[in-house]
Amino acid sequence: MKNDADVIIIGAGLAGLTAARVLKEAGISILILEASDAVGGRVQTDEVDGFLLDRGFQVFLTAYPEAKRFLDYEALELCKFDPGALILNKNGITSLGDPIRQPSSLVSTLLSSAATFTDKMRMLRLKLKLSGKSIERIFSEQEITTTEYLKKEGFSATIMDQFFRPFMTGIFLEDQLTTSSRMFEFVFKMFSEGDAAIPAKGMGMIPKQLAKGLSEEEILFKQKVWTIDANTVTTTSGRVYKGAFILIATDQLNSPVPASRMPSEYHSVSNMYFTSVQRPFDMPLIALNTLPGKLVNNIAVMDLISPAYTKNGEALISLSLIGDHTKTNQKQLQHNVISELKFWYPDAINWKHLKTYHIAYALPADEHVSNEPDYKEMHLNAQCFVCGDHLMNGSINAAMKSGRLAAEAIINTMR
């Protein structure tokens, strides 16, 4: 049996697609086997009743080095969130902005009860500190938890509860902030030095752009790989493919090779979408729920950021619920969410539920992170390589970088 391609790539997420691009540019033939019917992995967008729904609320940070390297930002038509957040607390709603990048937010930020004046000065100091710190240095620092890090920086319990905990929970998908301080510094630096944005037509446009140069012969859908034997892969349907090298680009749960399933934890999230004639708020910000024991961590009105997310003029409201909510009665879950949010947004009782996504593997746990994968973890054996953000840190940047580095390692091996 002759090779179907030089490299068989298992999985068409961001890591696999980035690897495919690097390999193709080096003149190496590739074949991607994707278990689902579309590219993107954990970054996909569906169209439901005229609305664009990202599978899990995500933002794209324009400062990501790997994204700058591979993506055409102009073609993505990036639509930006304003820096800062709306703070929902027991007293009502306040806001924290970034007066340096958005001077109009100065007064509201200074008056906000979500942080003391000293906290606001410490926030400025932290931004300046990280702007002068390279990514390489960030990932070489000793790791402590994000909670410990913020306490060492001198932030008060007020800003911890009112901003940092709900904001970082929305990013890390865990509310104890046990995520590595390296990850906090990296993410905070990325937020400070670029924009938080979404492509005009959904996050799914990112993998679609990466896949643009692939022919129909180079990517096969609904091909779930069951086993790998040396340089041969067999799918659940019994089809067999052969390559000089195999690159596993799935998440840990879907890896066909048990040895590549790292014993790390992962985080789950539920993403609920509602539509409404009336928007809950009219600022392009993320709203953070700061109440203890909450269900909803953060809220975004997606059509405020990109009008293309709605086609009938109605508001599209995205809610993130941290953890696994699959065992809860879904009608009861919707009722509980609305009951929680109507304190700030009384019109929530009129919101119409559109769809809920339960994402079991949303992010790898990031208690220990790096900016370079361990070569032994990336190179399983002479013919088999692995890529994915779980080898480094849970981010779009790490997914793309791991794909690039795995492709480069294969190229070097072939020389």
Short mmCIF file of N, CA, C and O in Angstrom, two decimals, residues 45-54 79 198-202 273-279 301-317 354:
data_model
loop_
_atom_site.label_atom_id
_atom_site.label_comp_id
_atom_site.label_asym_id
_atom_site.label_seq_id
_atom_site.Cartn_x
_atom_site.Cartn_y
_atom_site.Cartn_z
N THR A 45 -18.67 28.05 14.54
CA THR A 45 -19.84 28.92 14.58
C THR A 45 -20.97 28.27 13.79
O THR A 45 -20.77 27.80 12.68
N ASP A 46 -22.15 28.23 14.41
CA ASP A 46 -23.34 27.69 13.74
C ASP A 46 -24.30 28.83 13.38
O ASP A 46 -24.31 29.87 14.03
N GLU A 47 -25.12 28.59 12.38
CA GLU A 47 -26.20 29.53 12.07
C GLU A 47 -27.51 28.88 12.50
O GLU A 47 -27.85 27.79 12.05
N VAL A 48 -28.23 29.56 13.40
CA VAL A 48 -29.49 29.04 13.93
C VAL A 48 -30.55 30.14 13.85
O VAL A 48 -30.39 31.21 14.47
N ASP A 49 -31.57 29.89 13.08
CA ASP A 49 -32.68 30.86 12.93
C ASP A 49 -32.18 32.25 12.54
O ASP A 49 -32.73 33.27 13.00
N GLY A 50 -31.15 32.30 11.71
CA GLY A 50 -30.63 33.59 11.26
C GLY A 50 -29.61 34.21 12.18
O GLY A 50 -29.06 35.27 11.87
N PHE A 51 -29.32 33.58 13.32
CA PHE A 51 -28.31 34.09 14.26
C PHE A 51 -27.02 33.29 14.11
O PHE A 51 -27.05 32.09 13.83
N LEU A 52 -25.89 33.94 14.34
CA LEU A 52 -24.60 33.26 14.37
C LEU A 52 -24.26 32.92 15.81
O LEU A 52 -24.18 33.82 16.67
N LEU A 53 -24.05 31.64 16.09
CA LEU A 53 -23.77 31.19 17.45
C LEU A 53 -22.39 30.54 17.50
O LEU A 53 -22.17 29.49 16.88
N ASP A 54 -21.48 31.16 18.23
CA ASP A 54 -20.19 30.52 18.49
C ASP A 54 -20.42 29.40 19.50
O ASP A 54 -21.17 29.56 20.46
N CYS A 79 -14.16 42.67 14.82
CA CYS A 79 -15.02 43.64 15.53
C CYS A 79 -14.61 43.60 17.01
O CYS A 79 -14.58 42.53 17.62
N ILE A 198 -13.92 39.68 17.83
CA ILE A 198 -14.50 38.51 17.16
C ILE A 198 -14.53 38.82 15.67
O ILE A 198 -14.73 39.97 15.28
N PRO A 199 -14.32 37.83 14.81
CA PRO A 199 -14.53 38.06 13.38
C PRO A 199 -15.99 38.42 13.14
O PRO A 199 -16.89 37.91 13.83
N ALA A 200 -16.24 39.28 12.17
CA ALA A 200 -17.60 39.78 11.91
C ALA A 200 -18.60 38.65 11.73
O ALA A 200 -19.75 38.74 12.16
N LYS A 201 -18.18 37.54 11.11
CA LYS A 201 -19.11 36.44 10.82
C LYS A 201 -18.87 35.23 11.72
O LYS A 201 -19.19 34.11 11.35
N GLY A 202 -18.30 35.48 12.91
CA GLY A 202 -18.17 34.41 13.88
C GLY A 202 -16.76 33.88 14.04
O GLY A 202 -15.94 33.98 13.13
N TYR A 273 -27.65 30.78 24.74
CA TYR A 273 -28.00 31.92 23.89
C TYR A 273 -29.49 32.24 24.03
O TYR A 273 -30.34 31.35 23.98
N PHE A 274 -29.76 33.54 24.19
CA PHE A 274 -31.13 34.04 24.22
C PHE A 274 -31.26 35.17 23.20
O PHE A 274 -30.27 35.84 22.87
N THR A 275 -32.46 35.36 22.71
CA THR A 275 -32.74 36.52 21.86
C THR A 275 -33.74 37.42 22.58
O THR A 275 -34.50 36.97 23.44
N SER A 276 -33.70 38.70 22.21
CA SER A 276 -34.58 39.66 22.87
C SER A 276 -34.83 40.85 21.95
O SER A 276 -33.94 41.24 21.18
N VAL A 277 -36.02 41.40 22.02
CA VAL A 277 -36.32 42.62 21.26
C VAL A 277 -35.52 43.78 21.85
O VAL A 277 -35.05 44.66 21.12
N GLN A 278 -35.31 43.73 23.15
CA GLN A 278 -34.60 44.82 23.86
C GLN A 278 -33.25 44.32 24.37
O GLN A 278 -33.16 43.26 24.99
N ARG A 279 -32.20 45.08 24.08
CA ARG A 279 -30.88 44.70 24.58
C ARG A 279 -30.79 44.94 26.09
O ARG A 279 -31.30 45.95 26.58
N VAL A 301 -23.54 40.85 24.64
CA VAL A 301 -24.56 41.08 23.61
C VAL A 301 -23.83 41.06 22.28
O VAL A 301 -23.18 42.03 21.89
N MET A 302 -23.90 39.93 21.58
CA MET A 302 -23.03 39.68 20.44
C MET A 302 -23.30 40.62 19.27
O MET A 302 -22.37 41.02 18.55
N ASP A 303 -24.57 41.00 19.03
CA ASP A 303 -24.86 41.88 17.89
C ASP A 303 -24.38 43.30 18.12
O ASP A 303 -24.25 44.08 17.16
N LEU A 304 -24.08 43.65 19.38
CA LEU A 304 -23.46 44.95 19.66
C LEU A 304 -22.03 44.98 19.13
O LEU A 304 -21.52 46.04 18.75
N ILE A 305 -21.37 43.84 19.14
CA ILE A 305 -19.99 43.75 18.68
C ILE A 305 -19.96 43.60 17.16
O ILE A 305 -19.23 44.31 16.47
N SER A 306 -20.76 42.67 16.64
CA SER A 306 -20.87 42.48 15.19
C SER A 306 -22.34 42.35 14.81
O SER A 306 -23.00 41.37 15.18
N PRO A 307 -22.87 43.31 14.06
CA PRO A 307 -24.28 43.25 13.63
C PRO A 307 -24.61 42.01 12.81
O PRO A 307 -25.76 41.59 12.75
N ALA A 308 -23.59 41.37 12.21
CA ALA A 308 -23.83 40.18 11.39
C ALA A 308 -24.29 38.99 12.23
O ALA A 308 -24.80 38.01 11.68
N TYR A 309 -24.11 39.05 13.55
CA TYR A 309 -24.54 37.94 14.41
C TYR A 309 -26.07 37.82 14.47
O TYR A 309 -26.59 36.82 14.92
N THR A 310 -26.79 38.86 14.06
CA THR A 310 -28.24 38.80 14.02
C THR A 310 -28.71 39.27 12.65
O THR A 310 -28.07 40.14 12.04
N LYS A 311 -29.80 38.68 12.17
CA LYS A 311 -30.29 39.07 10.85
C LYS A 311 -31.68 39.71 10.89
O LYS A 311 -32.19 40.12 9.87
N ASN A 312 -32.27 39.75 12.07
CA ASN A 312 -33.62 40.33 12.15
C ASN A 312 -33.68 41.53 13.09
O ASN A 312 -34.77 41.99 13.42
N GLY A 313 -32.50 42.01 13.53
CA GLY A 313 -32.48 43.19 14.39
C GLY A 313 -32.65 42.89 15.86
O GLY A 313 -32.48 43.77 16.70
N GLU A 314 -32.96 41.64 16.22
CA GLU A 314 -33.10 41.30 17.63
C GLU A 314 -31.72 41.15 18.28
O GLU A 314 -30.73 40.86 17.62
N ALA A 315 -31.69 41.36 19.58
CA ALA A 315 -30.44 41.20 20.32
C ALA A 315 -30.12 39.72 20.47
O ALA A 315 -31.02 38.89 20.65
N LEU A 316 -28.82 39.40 20.39
CA LEU A 316 -28.35 38.03 20.65
C LEU A 316 -27.50 38.08 21.91
O LEU A 316 -26.45 38.72 21.93
N ILE A 317 -27.98 37.40 22.94
CA ILE A 317 -27.34 37.47 24.26
C ILE A 317 -26.66 36.14 24.56
O ILE A 317 -27.28 35.08 24.52
N LEU A 354 -32.65 30.31 22.74
CA LEU A 354 -32.37 29.90 21.37
C LEU A 354 -31.64 28.55 21.33
O LEU A 354 -32.06 27.62 20.65
#
